[in-house]
Amino acid sequence: RDVILSEVSEGIGKGKGFGIHEVIDQLGAIGGPSILGFLLAYHQDELEIGFKTGFSILGIPAILSMIAISYAYVNYPNPRGVSLEKTSLTTKKLGRNYWVYLTGSTAAVTGLLYWGFISYYLQDLAKMNIIHPSEIAFLYLIAMASDAIIAFPIGLLYDKYGSFSLLFTPITALFIPLFLFIHIERASLYFASILWGLSMGGVETVMRASVADIVDYSLRPIAYGIFSTAIGSSILINGIVSSLLYQIAKTNWIILITLILEIQAIIIYGVLIKLENTRNRTRETSLTIG
């Protein structure tokens, strides 16, 4: 998916392309649960009817999605990146900049608290009457809305400033545990939810768009594959570690680990920005001489 998206967005800018994709994706993330939640509330005395009606309605966009994929396959059957010789797909050619980028991104996402853990924590706060149980879903809705709102602007920022915009995610992510665990009150929880959505918006747009600019066309499939594996593993590790620390009441450790990882990500991204600037200047010099 990301390989194809990076190619079809060449004309408008990769940041803008991934940003538009994320906005549409989040509209679905918001719309689906909202529709189902409304129907379940409306049919609260007959939940079976609510579920049947809800899933029937959600089947419509699923069918439209399959039609769109089929249309894309017919009109764009051979993406440039995946139609090249398989012998070119080797990690040895990914280059130093890619591995620096991957290290920074892995640190940033490992430090970004997993929402599954946050929702579990919010349930405990609801039991303590700090928030109402219904607010847990609303906080998630706010996070998704924040993701959708920031996706396009941060994509434009990437198209203009390049790797510099990668700093957005670790900077916003490092404040999330501070608002969750220090001076706990309703307002701080809502602000943490907004920050989480902003951070995830950066992950889903800028981080994904960066891969296409760091590596060559022929290496995009394997580069995106490694990236997705690393990000998925980072989310898993964060969820496990945060949950274990929370069970033994070590929220201060969660804060410390997040700060260390996000500051590390900022430093590594700083190195990447310098490397990318040097590479761009070298290219410009070569073109001028040529």
PDB file of C-alpha atoms in Angstrom:
ATOM      1  CA  ARG A   1       0.000   0.000   0.000  1.00  0.00           C
ATOM      2  CA  ASP A   2       2.656   2.516   1.008  1.00  0.00           C
ATOM      3  CA  VAL A   3       4.757   1.725  -2.068  1.00  0.00           C
ATOM      4  CA  ILE A   4       1.823   2.459  -4.369  1.00  0.00           C
ATOM      5  CA  LEU A   5       0.820   5.551  -2.409  1.00  0.00           C
ATOM      6  CA  SER A   6       4.358   6.936  -2.563  1.00  0.00           C
ATOM      7  CA  GLU A   7       4.310   6.590  -6.346  1.00  0.00           C
ATOM      8  CA  VAL A   8       0.869   8.018  -7.108  1.00  0.00           C
ATOM      9  CA  SER A   9       1.575  11.025  -4.866  1.00  0.00           C
ATOM     10  CA  GLU A  10       4.767  12.017  -6.695  1.00  0.00           C
ATOM     11  CA  GLY A  11       2.965  14.769  -8.597  1.00  0.00           C
ATOM     12  CA  ILE A  12       1.315  16.462  -5.613  1.00  0.00           C
ATOM     13  CA  GLY A  13       3.988  15.807  -2.977  1.00  0.00           C
ATOM     14  CA  LYS A  14       4.455  12.718  -0.850  1.00  0.00           C
ATOM     15  CA  GLY A  15       3.611  14.508   2.372  1.00  0.00           C
ATOM     16  CA  LYS A  16       0.350  15.775   0.930  1.00  0.00           C
ATOM     17  CA  GLY A  17      -0.452  12.351  -0.524  1.00  0.00           C
ATOM     18  CA  PHE A  18       0.084  10.483   2.737  1.00  0.00           C
ATOM     19  CA  GLY A  19      -1.705  13.288   4.582  1.00  0.00           C
ATOM     20  CA  ILE A  20      -4.815  12.970   2.417  1.00  0.00           C
ATOM     21  CA  HIS A  21      -4.739   9.196   2.877  1.00  0.00           C
ATOM     22  CA  GLU A  22      -4.542   9.551   6.653  1.00  0.00           C
ATOM     23  CA  VAL A  23      -7.404  12.067   6.751  1.00  0.00           C
ATOM     24  CA  ILE A  24      -9.643   9.674   4.816  1.00  0.00           C
ATOM     25  CA  ASP A  25      -8.491   6.770   6.982  1.00  0.00           C
ATOM     26  CA  GLN A  26      -9.354   8.647  10.172  1.00  0.00           C
ATOM     27  CA  LEU A  27     -12.740   9.697   8.831  1.00  0.00           C
ATOM     28  CA  GLY A  28     -13.466   5.987   8.648  1.00  0.00           C
ATOM     29  CA  ALA A  29     -12.007   5.418  12.113  1.00  0.00           C
ATOM     30  CA  ILE A  30     -14.326   8.098  13.484  1.00  0.00           C
ATOM     31  CA  GLY A  31     -17.379   7.392  11.336  1.00  0.00           C
ATOM     32  CA  GLY A  32     -17.571   3.626  11.843  1.00  0.00           C
ATOM     33  CA  PRO A  33     -17.579   3.585  15.667  1.00  0.00           C
ATOM     34  CA  SER A  34     -19.844   6.652  15.734  1.00  0.00           C
ATOM     35  CA  ILE A  35     -22.462   4.978  13.544  1.00  0.00           C
ATOM     36  CA  LEU A  36     -22.336   1.755  15.532  1.00  0.00           C
ATOM     37  CA  GLY A  37     -22.418   3.609  18.850  1.00  0.00           C
ATOM     38  CA  PHE A  38     -25.417   5.679  17.784  1.00  0.00           C
ATOM     39  CA  LEU A  39     -27.356   2.618  16.642  1.00  0.00           C
ATOM     40  CA  LEU A  40     -26.578   0.703  19.839  1.00  0.00           C
ATOM     41  CA  ALA A  41     -27.719   3.674  21.908  1.00  0.00           C
ATOM     42  CA  TYR A  42     -30.881   4.014  19.820  1.00  0.00           C
ATOM     43  CA  HIS A  43     -31.649   0.294  20.127  1.00  0.00           C
ATOM     44  CA  GLN A  44     -30.414  -0.046  23.707  1.00  0.00           C
ATOM     45  CA  ASP A  45     -33.360  -2.279  24.594  1.00  0.00           C
ATOM     46  CA  GLU A  46     -32.779  -4.467  21.531  1.00  0.00           C
ATOM     47  CA  LEU A  47     -29.024  -4.585  21.068  1.00  0.00           C
ATOM     48  CA  GLU A  48     -29.209  -7.430  18.562  1.00  0.00           C
ATOM     49  CA  ILE A  49     -31.107  -5.185  16.154  1.00  0.00           C
ATOM     50  CA  GLY A  50     -28.566  -2.432  16.720  1.00  0.00           C
ATOM     51  CA  PHE A  51     -25.650  -4.735  15.917  1.00  0.00           C
ATOM     52  CA  LYS A  52     -27.323  -6.190  12.827  1.00  0.00           C
ATOM     53  CA  THR A  53     -28.233  -2.758  11.470  1.00  0.00           C
ATOM     54  CA  GLY A  54     -24.808  -1.348  12.282  1.00  0.00           C
ATOM     55  CA  PHE A  55     -22.813  -4.108  10.626  1.00  0.00           C
ATOM     56  CA  SER A  56     -25.123  -4.001   7.606  1.00  0.00           C
ATOM     57  CA  ILE A  57     -24.387  -0.295   7.173  1.00  0.00           C
ATOM     58  CA  LEU A  58     -20.649  -0.819   7.715  1.00  0.00           C
ATOM     59  CA  GLY A  59     -20.737  -3.415   4.947  1.00  0.00           C
ATOM     60  CA  ILE A  60     -21.417  -0.640   2.410  1.00  0.00           C
ATOM     61  CA  PRO A  61     -17.995   1.082   2.707  1.00  0.00           C
ATOM     62  CA  ALA A  62     -16.355  -2.367   2.790  1.00  0.00           C
ATOM     63  CA  ILE A  63     -17.914  -3.182  -0.592  1.00  0.00           C
ATOM     64  CA  LEU A  64     -16.966   0.238  -1.980  1.00  0.00           C
ATOM     65  CA  SER A  65     -13.397  -0.367  -0.793  1.00  0.00           C
ATOM     66  CA  MET A  66     -13.194  -3.650  -2.718  1.00  0.00           C
ATOM     67  CA  ILE A  67     -14.540  -1.916  -5.830  1.00  0.00           C
ATOM     68  CA  ALA A  68     -11.928   0.840  -5.489  1.00  0.00           C
ATOM     69  CA  ILE A  69      -9.116  -1.702  -5.048  1.00  0.00           C
ATOM     70  CA  SER A  70     -10.295  -3.608  -8.124  1.00  0.00           C
ATOM     71  CA  TYR A  71     -10.418  -0.386 -10.134  1.00  0.00           C
ATOM     72  CA  ALA A  72      -6.897   0.518  -9.012  1.00  0.00           C
ATOM     73  CA  TYR A  73      -5.617  -2.940  -9.941  1.00  0.00           C
ATOM     74  CA  VAL A  74      -7.070  -2.676 -13.448  1.00  0.00           C
ATOM     75  CA  ASN A  75      -5.736   0.828 -14.078  1.00  0.00           C
ATOM     76  CA  TYR A  76      -2.447   0.571 -12.169  1.00  0.00           C
ATOM     77  CA  PRO A  77      -1.451  -3.126 -12.234  1.00  0.00           C
ATOM     78  CA  ASN A  78       2.335  -2.740 -12.090  1.00  0.00           C
ATOM     79  CA  PRO A  79       3.664  -0.225  -9.549  1.00  0.00           C
ATOM     80  CA  ARG A  80       7.150   0.849 -10.538  1.00  0.00           C
ATOM     81  CA  GLY A  81       8.730  -0.130  -7.220  1.00  0.00           C
ATOM     82  CA  VAL A  82       7.422  -3.700  -7.209  1.00  0.00           C
ATOM     83  CA  SER A  83       7.906  -4.403 -10.914  1.00  0.00           C
ATOM     84  CA  LEU A  84      11.698  -4.134 -10.825  1.00  0.00           C
ATOM     85  CA  GLU A  85      14.094  -7.054 -10.682  1.00  0.00           C
ATOM     86  CA  LYS A  86      13.846  -8.992  -7.436  1.00  0.00           C
ATOM     87  CA  THR A  87      17.628  -9.148  -7.230  1.00  0.00           C
ATOM     88  CA  SER A  88      17.650  -5.437  -6.398  1.00  0.00           C
ATOM     89  CA  LEU A  89      15.667  -5.997  -3.201  1.00  0.00           C
ATOM     90  CA  THR A  90      18.518  -6.201  -0.732  1.00  0.00           C
ATOM     91  CA  THR A  91      18.997  -4.477   2.610  1.00  0.00           C
ATOM     92  CA  LYS A  92      22.644  -3.805   1.755  1.00  0.00           C
ATOM     93  CA  LYS A  93      21.611  -1.013  -0.606  1.00  0.00           C
ATOM     94  CA  LEU A  94      19.229   0.792   1.732  1.00  0.00           C
ATOM     95  CA  GLY A  95      22.003   3.111   2.863  1.00  0.00           C
ATOM     96  CA  ARG A  96      23.088   4.762   6.093  1.00  0.00           C
ATOM     97  CA  ASN A  97      20.394   7.436   6.043  1.00  0.00           C
ATOM     98  CA  TYR A  98      17.633   4.827   6.017  1.00  0.00           C
ATOM     99  CA  TRP A  99      18.998   2.978   9.044  1.00  0.00           C
ATOM    100  CA  VAL A 100      19.471   6.240  10.941  1.00  0.00           C
ATOM    101  CA  TYR A 101      15.880   7.158  10.068  1.00  0.00           C
ATOM    102  CA  LEU A 102      14.596   3.726  11.115  1.00  0.00           C
ATOM    103  CA  THR A 103      16.447   3.895  14.436  1.00  0.00           C
ATOM    104  CA  GLY A 104      14.970   7.303  15.212  1.00  0.00           C
ATOM    105  CA  SER A 105      11.466   6.260  14.183  1.00  0.00           C
ATOM    106  CA  THR A 106      11.650   3.058  16.215  1.00  0.00           C
ATOM    107  CA  ALA A 107      12.677   5.032  19.297  1.00  0.00           C
ATOM    108  CA  ALA A 108       9.893   7.568  18.747  1.00  0.00           C
ATOM    109  CA  VAL A 109       7.148   4.951  18.362  1.00  0.00           C
ATOM    110  CA  THR A 110       8.459   2.784  21.211  1.00  0.00           C
ATOM    111  CA  GLY A 111       8.115   5.846  23.422  1.00  0.00           C
ATOM    112  CA  LEU A 112       4.611   6.673  22.162  1.00  0.00           C
ATOM    113  CA  LEU A 113       2.178   5.140  24.639  1.00  0.00           C
ATOM    114  CA  TYR A 114      -0.050   2.466  23.108  1.00  0.00           C
ATOM    115  CA  TRP A 115      -3.709   3.531  23.147  1.00  0.00           C
ATOM    116  CA  GLY A 116      -4.819   0.105  24.348  1.00  0.00           C
ATOM    117  CA  PHE A 117      -2.810   0.729  27.512  1.00  0.00           C
ATOM    118  CA  ILE A 118      -4.169   4.272  27.842  1.00  0.00           C
ATOM    119  CA  SER A 119      -7.766   3.048  27.581  1.00  0.00           C
ATOM    120  CA  TYR A 120      -7.093   0.458  30.304  1.00  0.00           C
ATOM    121  CA  TYR A 121      -5.677   3.223  32.492  1.00  0.00           C
ATOM    122  CA  LEU A 122      -8.725   5.401  31.768  1.00  0.00           C
ATOM    123  CA  GLN A 123     -10.999   2.592  32.962  1.00  0.00           C
ATOM    124  CA  ASP A 124      -9.253   2.683  36.331  1.00  0.00           C
ATOM    125  CA  LEU A 125      -9.731   6.452  36.467  1.00  0.00           C
ATOM    126  CA  ALA A 126     -13.415   5.955  35.708  1.00  0.00           C
ATOM    127  CA  LYS A 127     -13.661   3.570  38.673  1.00  0.00           C
ATOM    128  CA  MET A 128     -12.177   6.359  40.821  1.00  0.00           C
ATOM    129  CA  ASN A 129     -14.837   8.756  39.451  1.00  0.00           C
ATOM    130  CA  ILE A 130     -12.231  11.027  37.889  1.00  0.00           C
ATOM    131  CA  ILE A 131     -14.003  10.624  34.548  1.00  0.00           C
ATOM    132  CA  HIS A 132     -17.284   9.052  33.488  1.00  0.00           C
ATOM    133  CA  PRO A 133     -16.995   5.647  31.745  1.00  0.00           C
ATOM    134  CA  SER A 134     -18.633   7.091  28.624  1.00  0.00           C
ATOM    135  CA  GLU A 135     -15.775   9.583  28.308  1.00  0.00           C
ATOM    136  CA  ILE A 136     -13.301   6.812  27.481  1.00  0.00           C
ATOM    137  CA  ALA A 137     -14.812   6.383  24.027  1.00  0.00           C
ATOM    138  CA  PHE A 138     -15.080  10.158  23.640  1.00  0.00           C
ATOM    139  CA  LEU A 139     -11.393  10.599  24.475  1.00  0.00           C
ATOM    140  CA  TYR A 140     -10.541   8.073  21.775  1.00  0.00           C
ATOM    141  CA  LEU A 141     -12.781   9.957  19.351  1.00  0.00           C
ATOM    142  CA  ILE A 142     -10.900  13.164  20.169  1.00  0.00           C
ATOM    143  CA  ALA A 143      -7.583  11.401  19.560  1.00  0.00           C
ATOM    144  CA  MET A 144      -8.751  10.172  16.149  1.00  0.00           C
ATOM    145  CA  ALA A 145     -10.112  13.614  15.269  1.00  0.00           C
ATOM    146  CA  SER A 146      -6.796  15.233  16.241  1.00  0.00           C
ATOM    147  CA  ASP A 147      -5.002  12.719  14.029  1.00  0.00           C
ATOM    148  CA  ALA A 148      -7.266  13.588  11.099  1.00  0.00           C
ATOM    149  CA  ILE A 149      -6.924  17.345  11.631  1.00  0.00           C
ATOM    150  CA  ILE A 150      -3.109  17.345  11.762  1.00  0.00           C
ATOM    151  CA  ALA A 151      -2.480  14.806   8.979  1.00  0.00           C
ATOM    152  CA  PHE A 152      -2.797  17.153   5.995  1.00  0.00           C
ATOM    153  CA  PRO A 153      -0.976  20.168   7.546  1.00  0.00           C
ATOM    154  CA  ILE A 154       1.930  18.022   8.759  1.00  0.00           C
ATOM    155  CA  GLY A 155       2.084  16.473   5.290  1.00  0.00           C
ATOM    156  CA  LEU A 156       2.407  19.933   3.741  1.00  0.00           C
ATOM    157  CA  LEU A 157       5.075  20.735   6.321  1.00  0.00           C
ATOM    158  CA  TYR A 158       7.014  17.678   5.196  1.00  0.00           C
ATOM    159  CA  ASP A 159       6.809  18.672   1.528  1.00  0.00           C
ATOM    160  CA  LYS A 160       8.248  22.077   2.427  1.00  0.00           C
ATOM    161  CA  TYR A 161      10.809  21.248   5.111  1.00  0.00           C
ATOM    162  CA  GLY A 162      11.539  17.549   4.562  1.00  0.00           C
ATOM    163  CA  SER A 163      13.067  15.489   7.365  1.00  0.00           C
ATOM    164  CA  PHE A 164      12.861  18.419   9.786  1.00  0.00           C
ATOM    165  CA  SER A 165       9.132  17.698  10.227  1.00  0.00           C
ATOM    166  CA  LEU A 166       9.987  14.267  11.688  1.00  0.00           C
ATOM    167  CA  LEU A 167      10.713  16.070  14.960  1.00  0.00           C
ATOM    168  CA  PHE A 168       6.991  16.743  15.394  1.00  0.00           C
ATOM    169  CA  THR A 169       6.137  13.242  16.641  1.00  0.00           C
ATOM    170  CA  PRO A 170       8.751  12.822  19.406  1.00  0.00           C
ATOM    171  CA  ILE A 171       8.223  16.392  20.628  1.00  0.00           C
ATOM    172  CA  THR A 172       4.470  15.886  21.075  1.00  0.00           C
ATOM    173  CA  ALA A 173       4.779  12.291  22.318  1.00  0.00           C
ATOM    174  CA  LEU A 174       7.142  13.063  25.187  1.00  0.00           C
ATOM    175  CA  PHE A 175       4.479  15.204  26.917  1.00  0.00           C
ATOM    176  CA  ILE A 176       1.719  12.559  26.831  1.00  0.00           C
ATOM    177  CA  PRO A 177       2.661  10.621  30.016  1.00  0.00           C
ATOM    178  CA  LEU A 178       3.181  13.893  31.869  1.00  0.00           C
ATOM    179  CA  PHE A 179      -0.458  14.867  31.322  1.00  0.00           C
ATOM    180  CA  LEU A 180      -1.670  11.333  32.024  1.00  0.00           C
ATOM    181  CA  PHE A 181       0.131  10.623  35.291  1.00  0.00           C
ATOM    182  CA  ILE A 182       1.080  13.975  36.861  1.00  0.00           C
ATOM    183  CA  HIS A 183      -1.665  16.093  38.435  1.00  0.00           C
ATOM    184  CA  ILE A 184      -4.428  13.851  37.125  1.00  0.00           C
ATOM    185  CA  GLU A 185      -7.600  15.725  36.221  1.00  0.00           C
ATOM    186  CA  ARG A 186     -10.135  15.713  33.410  1.00  0.00           C
ATOM    187  CA  ALA A 187      -8.576  18.591  31.441  1.00  0.00           C
ATOM    188  CA  SER A 188      -5.109  17.010  31.423  1.00  0.00           C
ATOM    189  CA  LEU A 189      -6.543  13.722  30.144  1.00  0.00           C
ATOM    190  CA  TYR A 190      -8.253  15.476  27.257  1.00  0.00           C
ATOM    191  CA  PHE A 191      -5.053  17.321  26.413  1.00  0.00           C
ATOM    192  CA  ALA A 192      -3.118  14.035  26.492  1.00  0.00           C
ATOM    193  CA  SER A 193      -5.676  12.587  24.088  1.00  0.00           C
ATOM    194  CA  ILE A 194      -5.130  15.478  21.686  1.00  0.00           C
ATOM    195  CA  LEU A 195      -1.359  15.069  21.902  1.00  0.00           C
ATOM    196  CA  TRP A 196      -1.666  11.350  21.206  1.00  0.00           C
ATOM    197  CA  GLY A 197      -3.688  12.043  18.064  1.00  0.00           C
ATOM    198  CA  LEU A 198      -1.162  14.635  16.895  1.00  0.00           C
ATOM    199  CA  SER A 199       1.715  12.224  17.494  1.00  0.00           C
ATOM    200  CA  MET A 200       0.014   9.395  15.634  1.00  0.00           C
ATOM    201  CA  GLY A 201      -0.771  11.773  12.783  1.00  0.00           C
ATOM    202  CA  GLY A 202       2.956  12.378  12.429  1.00  0.00           C
ATOM    203  CA  VAL A 203       3.670   8.647  12.456  1.00  0.00           C
ATOM    204  CA  GLU A 204       1.106   7.904   9.754  1.00  0.00           C
ATOM    205  CA  THR A 205       2.103  10.748   7.419  1.00  0.00           C
ATOM    206  CA  VAL A 206       5.613  12.132   7.816  1.00  0.00           C
ATOM    207  CA  MET A 207       7.271   8.881   8.886  1.00  0.00           C
ATOM    208  CA  ARG A 208       5.718   6.950   6.011  1.00  0.00           C
ATOM    209  CA  ALA A 209       6.398   9.644   3.420  1.00  0.00           C
ATOM    210  CA  SER A 210      10.054   9.906   4.473  1.00  0.00           C
ATOM    211  CA  VAL A 211      10.851   6.348   3.424  1.00  0.00           C
ATOM    212  CA  ALA A 212      10.112   7.111  -0.230  1.00  0.00           C
ATOM    213  CA  ASP A 213      12.542  10.047  -0.268  1.00  0.00           C
ATOM    214  CA  ILE A 214      15.346   8.293   1.589  1.00  0.00           C
ATOM    215  CA  VAL A 215      15.584   5.168  -0.603  1.00  0.00           C
ATOM    216  CA  ASP A 216      15.456   4.530  -4.363  1.00  0.00           C
ATOM    217  CA  TYR A 217      12.362   3.285  -6.201  1.00  0.00           C
ATOM    218  CA  SER A 218      13.647  -0.271  -6.420  1.00  0.00           C
ATOM    219  CA  LEU A 219      14.164  -0.443  -2.658  1.00  0.00           C
ATOM    220  CA  ARG A 220      10.814   0.955  -1.540  1.00  0.00           C
ATOM    221  CA  PRO A 221       9.058  -2.421  -1.121  1.00  0.00           C
ATOM    222  CA  ILE A 222      11.665  -3.864   1.239  1.00  0.00           C
ATOM    223  CA  ALA A 223      12.203  -0.493   2.939  1.00  0.00           C
ATOM    224  CA  TYR A 224       8.507  -0.146   3.729  1.00  0.00           C
ATOM    225  CA  GLY A 225       8.342  -3.786   4.794  1.00  0.00           C
ATOM    226  CA  ILE A 226      11.149  -3.346   7.312  1.00  0.00           C
ATOM    227  CA  PHE A 227       9.650  -0.046   8.474  1.00  0.00           C
ATOM    228  CA  SER A 228       6.215  -1.577   9.102  1.00  0.00           C
ATOM    229  CA  THR A 229       7.743  -4.522  10.971  1.00  0.00           C
ATOM    230  CA  ALA A 230       9.822  -2.198  13.152  1.00  0.00           C
ATOM    231  CA  ILE A 231       6.889   0.098  13.927  1.00  0.00           C
ATOM    232  CA  GLY A 232       4.586  -2.813  14.742  1.00  0.00           C
ATOM    233  CA  SER A 233       7.201  -4.333  17.032  1.00  0.00           C
ATOM    234  CA  SER A 234       7.715  -0.966  18.735  1.00  0.00           C
ATOM    235  CA  ILE A 235       3.998  -0.642  19.475  1.00  0.00           C
ATOM    236  CA  LEU A 236       3.941  -4.180  20.885  1.00  0.00           C
ATOM    237  CA  ILE A 237       6.953  -3.542  23.116  1.00  0.00           C
ATOM    238  CA  ASN A 238       5.483  -0.289  24.400  1.00  0.00           C
ATOM    239  CA  GLY A 239       2.182  -1.948  25.251  1.00  0.00           C
ATOM    240  CA  ILE A 240       3.839  -4.814  27.137  1.00  0.00           C
ATOM    241  CA  VAL A 241       6.344  -2.694  29.072  1.00  0.00           C
ATOM    242  CA  SER A 242       3.838   0.038  29.966  1.00  0.00           C
ATOM    243  CA  SER A 243       1.274  -2.503  31.163  1.00  0.00           C
ATOM    244  CA  LEU A 244       3.792  -4.364  33.312  1.00  0.00           C
ATOM    245  CA  LEU A 245       5.081  -1.154  34.893  1.00  0.00           C
ATOM    246  CA  TYR A 246       1.548   0.075  35.523  1.00  0.00           C
ATOM    247  CA  GLN A 247       0.639  -3.159  37.304  1.00  0.00           C
ATOM    248  CA  ILE A 248       3.431  -2.571  39.812  1.00  0.00           C
ATOM    249  CA  ALA A 249       2.519   1.124  40.177  1.00  0.00           C
ATOM    250  CA  LYS A 250       5.643   2.419  38.451  1.00  0.00           C
ATOM    251  CA  THR A 251       4.101   5.196  36.361  1.00  0.00           C
ATOM    252  CA  ASN A 252       7.161   7.329  37.079  1.00  0.00           C
ATOM    253  CA  TRP A 253       9.211   4.740  35.182  1.00  0.00           C
ATOM    254  CA  ILE A 254       6.822   5.010  32.245  1.00  0.00           C
ATOM    255  CA  ILE A 255       7.374   8.763  32.210  1.00  0.00           C
ATOM    256  CA  LEU A 256      11.154   8.355  32.412  1.00  0.00           C
ATOM    257  CA  ILE A 257      11.331   5.729  29.654  1.00  0.00           C
ATOM    258  CA  THR A 258       9.162   7.866  27.385  1.00  0.00           C
ATOM    259  CA  LEU A 259      11.335  10.930  27.930  1.00  0.00           C
ATOM    260  CA  ILE A 260      14.537   8.969  27.261  1.00  0.00           C
ATOM    261  CA  LEU A 261      13.217   7.389  24.056  1.00  0.00           C
ATOM    262  CA  GLU A 262      11.702  10.570  22.640  1.00  0.00           C
ATOM    263  CA  ILE A 263      14.779  12.665  23.399  1.00  0.00           C
ATOM    264  CA  GLN A 264      16.867   9.924  21.797  1.00  0.00           C
ATOM    265  CA  ALA A 265      14.595  10.083  18.739  1.00  0.00           C
ATOM    266  CA  ILE A 266      14.993  13.867  18.540  1.00  0.00           C
ATOM    267  CA  ILE A 267      18.788  13.543  18.632  1.00  0.00           C
ATOM    268  CA  ILE A 268      18.832  10.786  15.987  1.00  0.00           C
ATOM    269  CA  TYR A 269      16.488  12.762  13.745  1.00  0.00           C
ATOM    270  CA  GLY A 270      18.848  15.706  14.144  1.00  0.00           C
ATOM    271  CA  VAL A 271      21.648  13.524  12.772  1.00  0.00           C
ATOM    272  CA  LEU A 272      19.394  12.432   9.904  1.00  0.00           C
ATOM    273  CA  ILE A 273      18.508  16.035   9.043  1.00  0.00           C
ATOM    274  CA  LYS A 274      22.202  16.848   8.812  1.00  0.00           C
ATOM    275  CA  LEU A 275      22.887  13.797   6.632  1.00  0.00           C
ATOM    276  CA  GLU A 276      19.946  14.580   4.335  1.00  0.00           C
ATOM    277  CA  ASN A 277      21.029  18.210   3.958  1.00  0.00           C
ATOM    278  CA  THR A 278      24.537  17.080   3.053  1.00  0.00           C
ATOM    279  CA  ARG A 279      23.179  14.608   0.483  1.00  0.00           C
ATOM    280  CA  ASN A 280      20.906  17.239  -1.060  1.00  0.00           C
ATOM    281  CA  ARG A 281      23.764  19.724  -1.358  1.00  0.00           C
ATOM    282  CA  THR A 282      25.886  17.054  -3.025  1.00  0.00           C
ATOM    283  CA  ARG A 283      23.116  16.345  -5.531  1.00  0.00           C
ATOM    284  CA  GLU A 284      22.666  20.039  -6.300  1.00  0.00           C
ATOM    285  CA  THR A 285      26.407  20.428  -6.826  1.00  0.00           C
ATOM    286  CA  SER A 286      26.478  17.422  -9.168  1.00  0.00           C
ATOM    287  CA  LEU A 287      23.563  18.796 -11.199  1.00  0.00           C
ATOM    288  CA  THR A 288      25.225  22.204 -11.423  1.00  0.00           C
ATOM    289  CA  ILE A 289      28.504  20.707 -12.614  1.00  0.00           C
ATOM    290  CA  GLY A 290      26.652  18.423 -15.029  1.00  0.00           C
TER     291      GLY A 290
END
